[in-house]
XYZ file of C-alpha atoms in Angstrom:
608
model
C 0.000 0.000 0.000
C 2.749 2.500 0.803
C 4.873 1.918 -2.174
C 1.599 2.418 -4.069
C 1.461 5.742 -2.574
C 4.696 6.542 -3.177
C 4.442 5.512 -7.079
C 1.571 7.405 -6.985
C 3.226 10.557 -5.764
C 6.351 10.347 -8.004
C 4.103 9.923 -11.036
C 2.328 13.540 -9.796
C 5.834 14.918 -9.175
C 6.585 13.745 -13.190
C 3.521 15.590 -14.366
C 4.628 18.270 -12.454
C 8.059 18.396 -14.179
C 6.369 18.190 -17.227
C 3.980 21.299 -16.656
C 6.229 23.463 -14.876
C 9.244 23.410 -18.036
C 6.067 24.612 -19.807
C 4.853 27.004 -17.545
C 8.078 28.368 -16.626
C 8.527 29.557 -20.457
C 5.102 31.366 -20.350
C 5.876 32.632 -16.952
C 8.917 34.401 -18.155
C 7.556 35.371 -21.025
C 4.202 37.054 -19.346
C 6.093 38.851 -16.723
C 8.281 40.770 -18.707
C 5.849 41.071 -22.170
C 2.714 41.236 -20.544
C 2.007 39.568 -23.260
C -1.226 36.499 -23.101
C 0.971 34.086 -25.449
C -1.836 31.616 -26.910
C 0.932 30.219 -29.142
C 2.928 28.999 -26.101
C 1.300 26.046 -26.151
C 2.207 25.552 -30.236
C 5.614 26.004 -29.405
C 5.477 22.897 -27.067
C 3.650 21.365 -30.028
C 6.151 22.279 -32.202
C 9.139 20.789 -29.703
C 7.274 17.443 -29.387
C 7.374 17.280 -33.234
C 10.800 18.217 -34.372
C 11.624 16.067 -31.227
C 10.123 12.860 -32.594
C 11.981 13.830 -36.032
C 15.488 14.035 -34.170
C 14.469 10.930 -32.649
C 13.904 8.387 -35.041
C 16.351 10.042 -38.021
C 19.414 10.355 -36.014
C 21.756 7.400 -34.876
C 20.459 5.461 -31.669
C 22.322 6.335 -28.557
C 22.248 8.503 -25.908
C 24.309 11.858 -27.401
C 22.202 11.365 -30.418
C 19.192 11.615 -28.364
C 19.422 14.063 -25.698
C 21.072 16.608 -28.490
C 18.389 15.971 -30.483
C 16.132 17.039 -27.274
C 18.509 19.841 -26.915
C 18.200 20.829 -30.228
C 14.726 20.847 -30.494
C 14.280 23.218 -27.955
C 16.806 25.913 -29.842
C 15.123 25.496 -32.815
C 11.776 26.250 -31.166
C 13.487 29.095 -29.035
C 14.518 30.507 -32.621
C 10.940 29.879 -34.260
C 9.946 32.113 -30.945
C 12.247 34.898 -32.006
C 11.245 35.066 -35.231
C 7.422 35.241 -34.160
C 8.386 38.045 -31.924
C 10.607 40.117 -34.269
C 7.968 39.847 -37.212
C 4.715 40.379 -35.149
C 4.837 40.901 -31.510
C 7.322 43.653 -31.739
C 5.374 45.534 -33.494
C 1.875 45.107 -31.375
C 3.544 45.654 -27.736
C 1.555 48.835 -27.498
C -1.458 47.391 -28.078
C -4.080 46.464 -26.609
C -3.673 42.954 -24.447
C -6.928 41.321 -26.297
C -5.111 42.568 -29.807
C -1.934 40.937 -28.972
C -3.923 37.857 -27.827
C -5.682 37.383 -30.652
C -2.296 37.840 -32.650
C -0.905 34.784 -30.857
C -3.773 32.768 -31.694
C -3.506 33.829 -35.404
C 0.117 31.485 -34.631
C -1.539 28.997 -33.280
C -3.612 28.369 -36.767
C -0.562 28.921 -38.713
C 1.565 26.648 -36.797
C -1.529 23.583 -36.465
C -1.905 23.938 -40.320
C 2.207 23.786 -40.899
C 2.202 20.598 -38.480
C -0.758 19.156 -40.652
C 1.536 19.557 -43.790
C 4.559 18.609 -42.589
C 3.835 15.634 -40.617
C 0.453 14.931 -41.428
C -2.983 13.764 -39.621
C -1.672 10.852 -37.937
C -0.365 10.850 -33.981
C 3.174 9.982 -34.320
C 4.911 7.484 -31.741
C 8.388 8.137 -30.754
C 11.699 5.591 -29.666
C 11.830 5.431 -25.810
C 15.325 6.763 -24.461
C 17.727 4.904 -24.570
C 19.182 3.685 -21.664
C 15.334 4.456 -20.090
C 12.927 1.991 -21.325
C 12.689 -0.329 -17.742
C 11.413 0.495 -14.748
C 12.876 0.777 -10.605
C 11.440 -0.470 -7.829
C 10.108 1.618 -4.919
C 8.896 -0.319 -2.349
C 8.064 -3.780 -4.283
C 6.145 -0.981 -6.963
C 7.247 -0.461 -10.459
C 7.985 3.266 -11.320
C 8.663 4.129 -15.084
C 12.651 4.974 -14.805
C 11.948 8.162 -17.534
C 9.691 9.213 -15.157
C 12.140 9.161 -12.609
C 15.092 11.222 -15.242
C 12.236 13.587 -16.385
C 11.779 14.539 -12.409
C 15.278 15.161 -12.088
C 15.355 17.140 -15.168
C 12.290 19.598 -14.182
C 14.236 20.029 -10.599
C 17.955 21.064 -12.816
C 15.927 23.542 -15.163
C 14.071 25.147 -12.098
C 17.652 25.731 -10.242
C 19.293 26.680 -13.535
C 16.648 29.124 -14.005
C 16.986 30.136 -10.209
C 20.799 31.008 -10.665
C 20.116 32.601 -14.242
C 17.606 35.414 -12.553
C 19.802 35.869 -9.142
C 23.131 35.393 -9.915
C 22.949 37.180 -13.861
C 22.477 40.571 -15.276
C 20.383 39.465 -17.820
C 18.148 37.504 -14.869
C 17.924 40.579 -13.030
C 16.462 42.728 -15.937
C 13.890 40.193 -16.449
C 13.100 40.292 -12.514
C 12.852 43.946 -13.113
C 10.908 44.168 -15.896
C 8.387 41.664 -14.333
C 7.941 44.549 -11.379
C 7.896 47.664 -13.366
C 8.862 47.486 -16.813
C 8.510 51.314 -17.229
C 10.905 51.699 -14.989
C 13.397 49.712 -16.640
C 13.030 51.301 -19.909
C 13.417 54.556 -17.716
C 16.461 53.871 -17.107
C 18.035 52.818 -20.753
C 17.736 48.998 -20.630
C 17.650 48.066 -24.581
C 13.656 46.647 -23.966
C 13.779 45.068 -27.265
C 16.422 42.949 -27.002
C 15.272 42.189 -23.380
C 12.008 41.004 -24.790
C 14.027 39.101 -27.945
C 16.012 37.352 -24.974
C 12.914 36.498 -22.624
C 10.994 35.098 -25.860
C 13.945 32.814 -27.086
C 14.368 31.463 -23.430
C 10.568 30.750 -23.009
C 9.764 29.590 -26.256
C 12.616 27.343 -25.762
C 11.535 25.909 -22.416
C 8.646 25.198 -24.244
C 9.862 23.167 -26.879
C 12.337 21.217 -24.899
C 8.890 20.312 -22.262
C 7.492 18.939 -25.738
C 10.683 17.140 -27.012
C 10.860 15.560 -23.527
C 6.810 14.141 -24.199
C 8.306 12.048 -26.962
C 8.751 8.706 -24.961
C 5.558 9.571 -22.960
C 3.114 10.183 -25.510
C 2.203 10.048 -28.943
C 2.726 13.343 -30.634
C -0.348 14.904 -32.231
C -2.279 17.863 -33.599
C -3.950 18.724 -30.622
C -1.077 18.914 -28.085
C -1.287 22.632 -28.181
C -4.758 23.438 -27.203
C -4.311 21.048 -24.600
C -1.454 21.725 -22.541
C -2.075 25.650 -23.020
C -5.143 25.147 -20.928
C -2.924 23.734 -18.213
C -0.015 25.816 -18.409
C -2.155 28.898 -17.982
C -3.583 26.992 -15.020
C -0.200 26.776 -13.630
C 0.747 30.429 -14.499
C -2.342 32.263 -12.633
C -2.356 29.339 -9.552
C 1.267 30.738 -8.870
C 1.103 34.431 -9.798
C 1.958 35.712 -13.051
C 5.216 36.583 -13.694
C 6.488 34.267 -10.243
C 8.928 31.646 -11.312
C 8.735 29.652 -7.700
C 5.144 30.322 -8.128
C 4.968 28.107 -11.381
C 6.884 25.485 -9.651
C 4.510 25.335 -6.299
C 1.359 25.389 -8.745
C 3.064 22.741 -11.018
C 3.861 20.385 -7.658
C 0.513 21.268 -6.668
C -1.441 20.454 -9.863
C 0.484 17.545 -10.498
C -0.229 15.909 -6.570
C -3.820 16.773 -7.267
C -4.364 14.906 -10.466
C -2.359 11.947 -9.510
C -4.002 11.276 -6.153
C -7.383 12.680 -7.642
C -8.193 9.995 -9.858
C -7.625 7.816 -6.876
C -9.787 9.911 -4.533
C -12.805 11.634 -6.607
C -12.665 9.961 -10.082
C -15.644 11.322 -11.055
C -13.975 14.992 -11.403
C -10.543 14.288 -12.881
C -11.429 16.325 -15.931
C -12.106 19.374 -14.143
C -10.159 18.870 -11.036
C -7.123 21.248 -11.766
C -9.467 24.465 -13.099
C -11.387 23.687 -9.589
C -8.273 24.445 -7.282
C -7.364 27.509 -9.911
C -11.355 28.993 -9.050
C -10.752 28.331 -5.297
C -7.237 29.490 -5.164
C -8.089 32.782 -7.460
C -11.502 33.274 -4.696
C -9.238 33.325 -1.884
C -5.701 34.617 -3.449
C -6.827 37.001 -6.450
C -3.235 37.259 -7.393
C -2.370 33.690 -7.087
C 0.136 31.812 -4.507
C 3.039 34.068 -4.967
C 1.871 36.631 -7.251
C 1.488 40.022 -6.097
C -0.796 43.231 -7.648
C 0.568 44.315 -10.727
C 2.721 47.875 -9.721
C 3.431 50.939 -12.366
C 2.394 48.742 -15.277
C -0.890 47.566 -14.180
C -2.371 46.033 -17.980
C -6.000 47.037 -18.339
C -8.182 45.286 -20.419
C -10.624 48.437 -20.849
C -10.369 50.124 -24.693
C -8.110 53.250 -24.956
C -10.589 54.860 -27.623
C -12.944 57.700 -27.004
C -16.536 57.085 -25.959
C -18.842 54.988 -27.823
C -21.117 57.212 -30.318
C -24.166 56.221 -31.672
C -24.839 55.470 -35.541
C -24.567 58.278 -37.902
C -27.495 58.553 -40.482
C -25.500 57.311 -42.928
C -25.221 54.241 -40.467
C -28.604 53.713 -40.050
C -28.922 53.871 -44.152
C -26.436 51.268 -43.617
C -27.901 48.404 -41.023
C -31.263 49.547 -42.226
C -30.680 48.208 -45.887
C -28.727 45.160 -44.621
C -31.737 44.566 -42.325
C -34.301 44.668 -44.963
C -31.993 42.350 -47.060
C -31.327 39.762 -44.259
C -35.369 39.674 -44.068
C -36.165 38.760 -47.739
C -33.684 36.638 -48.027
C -34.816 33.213 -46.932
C -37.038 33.962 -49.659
C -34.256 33.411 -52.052
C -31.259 31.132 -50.770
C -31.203 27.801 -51.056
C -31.533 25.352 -48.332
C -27.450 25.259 -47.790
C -27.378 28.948 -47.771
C -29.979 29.165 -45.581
C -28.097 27.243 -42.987
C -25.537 29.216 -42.913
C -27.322 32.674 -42.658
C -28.718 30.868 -39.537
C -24.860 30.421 -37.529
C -24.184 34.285 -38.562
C -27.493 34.772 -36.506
C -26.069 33.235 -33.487
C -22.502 34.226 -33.961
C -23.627 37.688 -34.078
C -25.978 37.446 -31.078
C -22.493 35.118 -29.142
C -20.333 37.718 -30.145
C -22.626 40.400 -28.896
C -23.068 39.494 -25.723
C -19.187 38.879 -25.041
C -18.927 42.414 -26.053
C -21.118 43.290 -23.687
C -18.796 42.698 -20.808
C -15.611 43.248 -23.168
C -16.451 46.350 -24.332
C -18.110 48.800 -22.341
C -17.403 46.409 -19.300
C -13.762 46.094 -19.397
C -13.840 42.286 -18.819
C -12.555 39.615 -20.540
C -13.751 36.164 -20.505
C -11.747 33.555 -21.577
C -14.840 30.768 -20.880
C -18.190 32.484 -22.282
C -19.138 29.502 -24.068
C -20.049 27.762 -20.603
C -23.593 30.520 -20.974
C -24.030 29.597 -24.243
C -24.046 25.726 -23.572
C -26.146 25.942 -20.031
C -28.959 27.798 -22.268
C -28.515 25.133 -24.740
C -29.044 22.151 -22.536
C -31.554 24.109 -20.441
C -33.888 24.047 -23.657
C -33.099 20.320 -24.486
C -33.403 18.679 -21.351
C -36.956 20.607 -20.883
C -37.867 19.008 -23.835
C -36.224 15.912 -23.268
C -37.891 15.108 -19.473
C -40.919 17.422 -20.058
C -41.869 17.298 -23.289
C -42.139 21.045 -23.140
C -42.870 23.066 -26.152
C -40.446 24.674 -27.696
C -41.838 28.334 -27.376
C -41.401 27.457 -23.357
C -37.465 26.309 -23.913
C -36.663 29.404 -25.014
C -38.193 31.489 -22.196
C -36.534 29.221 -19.754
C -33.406 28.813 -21.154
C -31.582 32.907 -20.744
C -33.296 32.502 -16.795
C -31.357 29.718 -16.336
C -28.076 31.143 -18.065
C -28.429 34.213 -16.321
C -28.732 32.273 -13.190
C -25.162 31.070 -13.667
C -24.209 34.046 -15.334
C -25.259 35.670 -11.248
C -23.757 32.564 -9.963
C -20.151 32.619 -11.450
C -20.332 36.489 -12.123
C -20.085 37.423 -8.340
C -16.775 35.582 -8.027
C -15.164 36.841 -11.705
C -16.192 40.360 -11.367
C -14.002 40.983 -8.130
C -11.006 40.392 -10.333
C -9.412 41.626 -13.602
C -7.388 41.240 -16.084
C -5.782 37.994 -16.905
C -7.039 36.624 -13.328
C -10.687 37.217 -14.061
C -10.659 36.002 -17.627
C -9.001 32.423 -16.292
C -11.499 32.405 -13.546
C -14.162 32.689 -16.523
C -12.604 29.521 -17.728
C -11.957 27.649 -14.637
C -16.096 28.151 -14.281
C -17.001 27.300 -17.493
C -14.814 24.134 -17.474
C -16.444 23.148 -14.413
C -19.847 23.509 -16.470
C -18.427 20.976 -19.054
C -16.998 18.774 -16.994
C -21.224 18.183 -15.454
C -22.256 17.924 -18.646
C -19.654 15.939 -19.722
C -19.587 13.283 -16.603
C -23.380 13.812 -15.600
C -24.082 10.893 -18.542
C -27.566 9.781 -16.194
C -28.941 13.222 -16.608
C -26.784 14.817 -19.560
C -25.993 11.855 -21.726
C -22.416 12.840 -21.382
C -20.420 12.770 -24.899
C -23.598 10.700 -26.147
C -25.541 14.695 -25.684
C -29.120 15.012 -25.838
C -30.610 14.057 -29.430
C -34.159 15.046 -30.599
C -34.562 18.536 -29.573
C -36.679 19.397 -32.761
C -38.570 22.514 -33.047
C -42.540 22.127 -33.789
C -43.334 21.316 -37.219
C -44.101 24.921 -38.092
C -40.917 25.969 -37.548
C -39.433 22.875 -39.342
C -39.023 24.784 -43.139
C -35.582 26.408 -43.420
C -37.075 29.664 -44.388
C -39.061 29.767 -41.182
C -36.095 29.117 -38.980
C -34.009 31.506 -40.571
C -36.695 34.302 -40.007
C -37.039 33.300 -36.466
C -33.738 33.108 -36.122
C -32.802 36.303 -37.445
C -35.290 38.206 -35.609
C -34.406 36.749 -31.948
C -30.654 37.279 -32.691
C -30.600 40.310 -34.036
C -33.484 41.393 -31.538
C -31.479 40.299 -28.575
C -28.048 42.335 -30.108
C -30.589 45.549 -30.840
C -31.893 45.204 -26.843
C -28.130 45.102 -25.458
C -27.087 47.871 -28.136
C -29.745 50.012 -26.458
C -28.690 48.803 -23.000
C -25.193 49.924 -23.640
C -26.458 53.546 -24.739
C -28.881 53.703 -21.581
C -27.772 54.866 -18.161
C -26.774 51.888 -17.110
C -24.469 51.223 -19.810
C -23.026 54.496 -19.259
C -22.533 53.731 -15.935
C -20.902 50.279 -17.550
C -18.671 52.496 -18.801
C -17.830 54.598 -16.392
C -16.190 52.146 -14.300
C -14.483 50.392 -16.908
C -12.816 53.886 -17.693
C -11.839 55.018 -13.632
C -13.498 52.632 -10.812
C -12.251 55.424 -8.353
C -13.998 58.129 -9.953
C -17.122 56.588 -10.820
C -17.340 55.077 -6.834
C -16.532 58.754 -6.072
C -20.075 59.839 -7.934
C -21.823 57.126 -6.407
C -21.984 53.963 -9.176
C -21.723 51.044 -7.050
C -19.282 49.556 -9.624
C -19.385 45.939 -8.437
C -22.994 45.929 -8.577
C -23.107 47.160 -12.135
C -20.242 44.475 -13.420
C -22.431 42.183 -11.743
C -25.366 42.486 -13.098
C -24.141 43.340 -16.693
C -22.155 39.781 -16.854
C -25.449 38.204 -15.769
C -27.350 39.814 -18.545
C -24.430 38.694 -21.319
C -25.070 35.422 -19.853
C -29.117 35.445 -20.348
C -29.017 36.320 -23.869
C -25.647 34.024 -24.517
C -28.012 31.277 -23.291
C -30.712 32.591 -26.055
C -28.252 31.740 -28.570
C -27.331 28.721 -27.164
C -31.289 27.366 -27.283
C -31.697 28.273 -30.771
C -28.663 26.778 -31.223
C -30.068 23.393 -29.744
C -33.392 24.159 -32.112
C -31.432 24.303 -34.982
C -29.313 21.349 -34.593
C -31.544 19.269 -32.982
C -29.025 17.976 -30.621
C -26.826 19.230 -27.536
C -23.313 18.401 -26.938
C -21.156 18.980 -24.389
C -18.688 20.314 -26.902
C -21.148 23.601 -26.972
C -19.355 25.020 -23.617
C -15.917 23.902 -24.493
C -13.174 26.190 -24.859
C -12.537 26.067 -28.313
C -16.260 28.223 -28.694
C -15.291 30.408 -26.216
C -12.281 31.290 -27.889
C -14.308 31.725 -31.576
C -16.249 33.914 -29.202
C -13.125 35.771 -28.722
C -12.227 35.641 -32.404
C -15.433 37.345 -33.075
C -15.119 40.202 -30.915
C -11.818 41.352 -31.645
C -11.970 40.559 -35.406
C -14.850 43.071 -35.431
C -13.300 45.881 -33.342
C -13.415 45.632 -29.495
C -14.092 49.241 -29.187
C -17.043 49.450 -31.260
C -20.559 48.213 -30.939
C -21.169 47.106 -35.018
C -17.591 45.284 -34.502
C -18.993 41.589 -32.886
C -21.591 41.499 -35.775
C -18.982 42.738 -38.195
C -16.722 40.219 -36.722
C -19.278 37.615 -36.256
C -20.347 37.791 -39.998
C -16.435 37.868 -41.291
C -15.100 35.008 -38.984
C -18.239 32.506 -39.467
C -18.102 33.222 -43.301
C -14.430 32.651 -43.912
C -14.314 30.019 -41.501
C -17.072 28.253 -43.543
C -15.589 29.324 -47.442
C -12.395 28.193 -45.952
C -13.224 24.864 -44.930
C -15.023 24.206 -48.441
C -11.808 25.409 -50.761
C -8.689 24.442 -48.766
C -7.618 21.525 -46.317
C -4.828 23.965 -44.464
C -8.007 26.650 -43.746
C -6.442 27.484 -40.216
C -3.136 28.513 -41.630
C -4.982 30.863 -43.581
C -7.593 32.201 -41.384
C -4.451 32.655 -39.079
C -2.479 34.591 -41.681
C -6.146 36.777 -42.206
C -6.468 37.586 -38.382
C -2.226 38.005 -37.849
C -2.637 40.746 -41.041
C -5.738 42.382 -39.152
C -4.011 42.661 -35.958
C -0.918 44.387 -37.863
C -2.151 46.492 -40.121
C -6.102 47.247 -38.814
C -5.585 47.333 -35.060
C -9.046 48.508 -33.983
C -10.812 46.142 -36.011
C -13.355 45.693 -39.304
C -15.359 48.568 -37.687
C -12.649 50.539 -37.632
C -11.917 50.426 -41.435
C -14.976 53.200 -41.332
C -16.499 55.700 -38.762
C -16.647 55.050 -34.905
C -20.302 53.755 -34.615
């Protein structure tokens, strides 16, 4: 029993190893950049994959493999500097949400390179040589790689330790991380500061990858995967705090390897369950402390919002009357498709809600959209209720959770908030996910047809198009209305608009709760449309198209989430149909946005 415990705990401390080398790299990188790196977790990716080709090309041996390790991870550390020389260099001034969705333009490009290169398949790699048995702890066998890849993670913490104490070039970075204005006060060369930082966590990165090989089998989804994670690791610690990663990592990795022992039943969702706890109680993480003379705001640094002009109006008032007749035209296929714009642009809208005027980002939206969905379906699946019904009942019971989750995430900001977004809504997935007696788990919820007069596609697409665009017309208005400029107000100065009286936590409050009602709308038309739930509805991936939408369209504008919702569903869908490396060139779109259109589609024309 006790050397099972023992195994048990060396394979956490292993996992550890394995998430702090990549956490460390985004760490670094944060803390000095202030940059949210979404292509971090490519870069690991991207090691894992030149790894395996080092692997089995070179000659068998130990040099041959550990330099090919090595090597991997300087190649990736160089792939990082060129990424930052091209594009983030010239977006540091920006916006955080603008350089975030810059990063995930990479994180196409790189998936769709991967695809080409090596292909669909999951690759597996040689074991090490020297590594492929197994010790004995206590009568139990312990994977002796395992054992090497601990001792690895424990030299690269100390190595890292003695490069920011005992270096000049470590205590730059420390200063940076505390005040970079400061630093550039005082004549430090920032740019080749930041080149450094990048190379050295882009590196870590790829060597965390390379060292996967023997592990795991190397595949396309590695990125989105350990990103998720690594974040987890970054914000549990404190940005920016290097022992902080490592006390997260050990932390994380104890947790999941005694967890599926102890509560099996919430493995999945276990580590974003101590981030929401730790964040509740520790806003800044373990060892992170408030940001000081470079605190990042996430609130838009254009002037106030102004209504449409008239030649606006002339504008969405011709593109309404066109959406309307329409369905009288398309075809069936067509029709489909004007149907997803409607809930994109109603998604996207009430992201920008909070994004916008509120100043909050949220990194796990999606989890309102899905509880709406399922709301509607399992109404009609254990009730037999109409469908008229399901879509009362489904923004009540988003903006339940919306009330629910919104009075812990609006007591934070920046980065911290937007993970706590995501810890929440990966707890909602995780329910519906698990929950297979009342959910159906990955099986979903089939049958969720509407009534048969709303069975024609022209009928849909009518209803459709009037609830969505009704719902992003009723939260324009809201935005425009007191309260929105009260929204506003706080994003801009929370000290001056508490000095007039705005109770400003009230009033993020409420205003995530009401994104969340009519993000649940779209989420039950959704269902309606489909005919079918998923658990896949509140995953990240549709948070981040959520994301994708907003910023496409123009953060700072209130046309730019239907602008953006319209541009990233259509080329997502033309895309798909014309090319097989579509994300590569979606990703080259949005990276070309970000550089030379910083404020958005909306932005190409008047503020409106």
């Amino acid at each position: 029993m006790l050397g099972n415990l023992v195994v048990q705990a060396l394979s956490g401390l292993a996992s550890a190893a394995s998430l702090f080398l990549v956490s460390a790299g985004l760490t670094v990188i944060f803390g000095v950049t202030r940059i949210v790196n979404f292509a971090h977790g490519s870069f690991y990716m991207l090691g894992a994959y030149l790894g395996w080709t080092l692997a089995t090309n070179l000659p068998r041996g130990h040099v041959p493999f550990w330099g090919g390790v090595v090597l991997a991870a300087v190649i990736v550390g160089l792939v990082g500097v060129v990424v930052e020389l091209l594009l983030l260099r010239r977006i540091y001034k920006a916006p955080e949400l603008f350089q975030l969705l810059a990063t995930f333009g990479v994180v196409l490009v790189v998936q769709d390179a991967a695809l080409w290169i090596w292909g669909p398949q999951d690759l597996l790699g040689p074991r090490a040589p020297g590594l492929r048995g197994a010790v004995y702890i206590l009568d139990s066998r312990f994977p002796l790689y395992d054992l090497v890849l601990i001792g690895i993670g424990i030299a690269v913490f100390l190595l890292l330790w003695l490069l920011f104490q005992r270096t000049r070039f470590g205590i730059l970075v420390r200063a940076a991380t505390a005040d970079r204005e400061m630093v550039g006060a005082l004549g430090v060369n920032q740019r080749l500061l930041f080149t450094g930082v990048f190379f050295l966590g882009s590196a870590l990165a790829g060597l965390a990858g390379a060292l996967q090989v023997p592990r795991e089998s190397v595949n396309l989804q590695m990125d989105l995967a350990i990103i998720a994670e690594a974040f987890v690791v970054v914000v549990v610690g404190g940005l920016g705090s290097l022992p902080g990663a490592a006390l997260a990592a050990l932390l994380l990795g104890q947790m999941q390897a005694f967890g599926i022992l102890v509560f099996p039943q919430i493995t999945l969702v276990l580590v974003f369950l101590v981030m929401a706890a730790v964040l509740v109680v520790r806003p800044y993480g373990l060892l992170g402390r408030a940001p000081a003379g470079h605190a990042a705001s996430l609130a838009p640094v254009e002037p106030p919002i102004a209504p449409l002009s008239p030649r606006g109006r002339l504008v969405a008032g011709v593109a309404l009357v066109l959406a309307l007749l329409a369905p009288l035209v398309l075809a069936d296929y067509a029709l489909v498709v004007m149907t997803e714009i409607c809930l994109a642009i109603l998604f996207a809208a009430t992201l920008h809600f909070i994004m916008g005027p509120g100043g909050m980002a949220s990194f796990g939206h999606a989890a309102y959209f899905g509880i709406g969905a399922y709301a509607a379906a399992l109404l009609v699946k254990h009730l037999a209720a109409p469908m008229e019904l399901s879509l009362l009942a489904a923004p009540f019971a988003a903006g339940i959770a919306g009330l629910a989750f919104g009075w812990f995430c609006v007591r934070l900001s920046g980065v911290y908030a937007a993970m706590l977004t995501m810890a929440f809504a990966q707890i909602a997935w995780s329910t519906a996910f698990q929950w297979v007696d009342f959910t159906g788990g990955d099986n979903g919820i089939l049958g969720v047809w509407p009534p048969a007069w709303a069975v024609p596609k022209p009928v849909q697409a009518w209803g459709t198009l009037i609830l969505c665009l009704g719902g992003a017309f009723l939260l324009r208005r809201a935005i425009f209305a007191p309260f929105g400029a009260a929204l506003r107000a706080q994003r801009d100065s929370v000290l001056r608009a508490e000095a007039i009286g705005i109770d400003t936590m009230r009033i993020r409050w409420f205003a995530f709760a009401i994104a969340a009602a009519f993000a649940g709308l779209a989420g039950a038309l959704f269902a309606f449309t489909k005919g079918s739930v998923f658990p896949t509805y509140m995953a990240i991936p549709r948070s981040i198209d959520g994301l994708m939408m907003v910023l496409l369209g123009g953060v700072q504008t209130v046309t730019g989430p239907i602008l953006g919702a319209i541009a990233y569903t259509g080329l997502h869908e033309q895309l798909m149909r014309v090319t097989e490396l579509w994300r590569a060139v979606l990703g080259a779109i949005i990276i070309a946005l970000v550089l030379f259109f910083p404020r958005g589609l909306a932005g190409l024309g008047a503020r409106s």
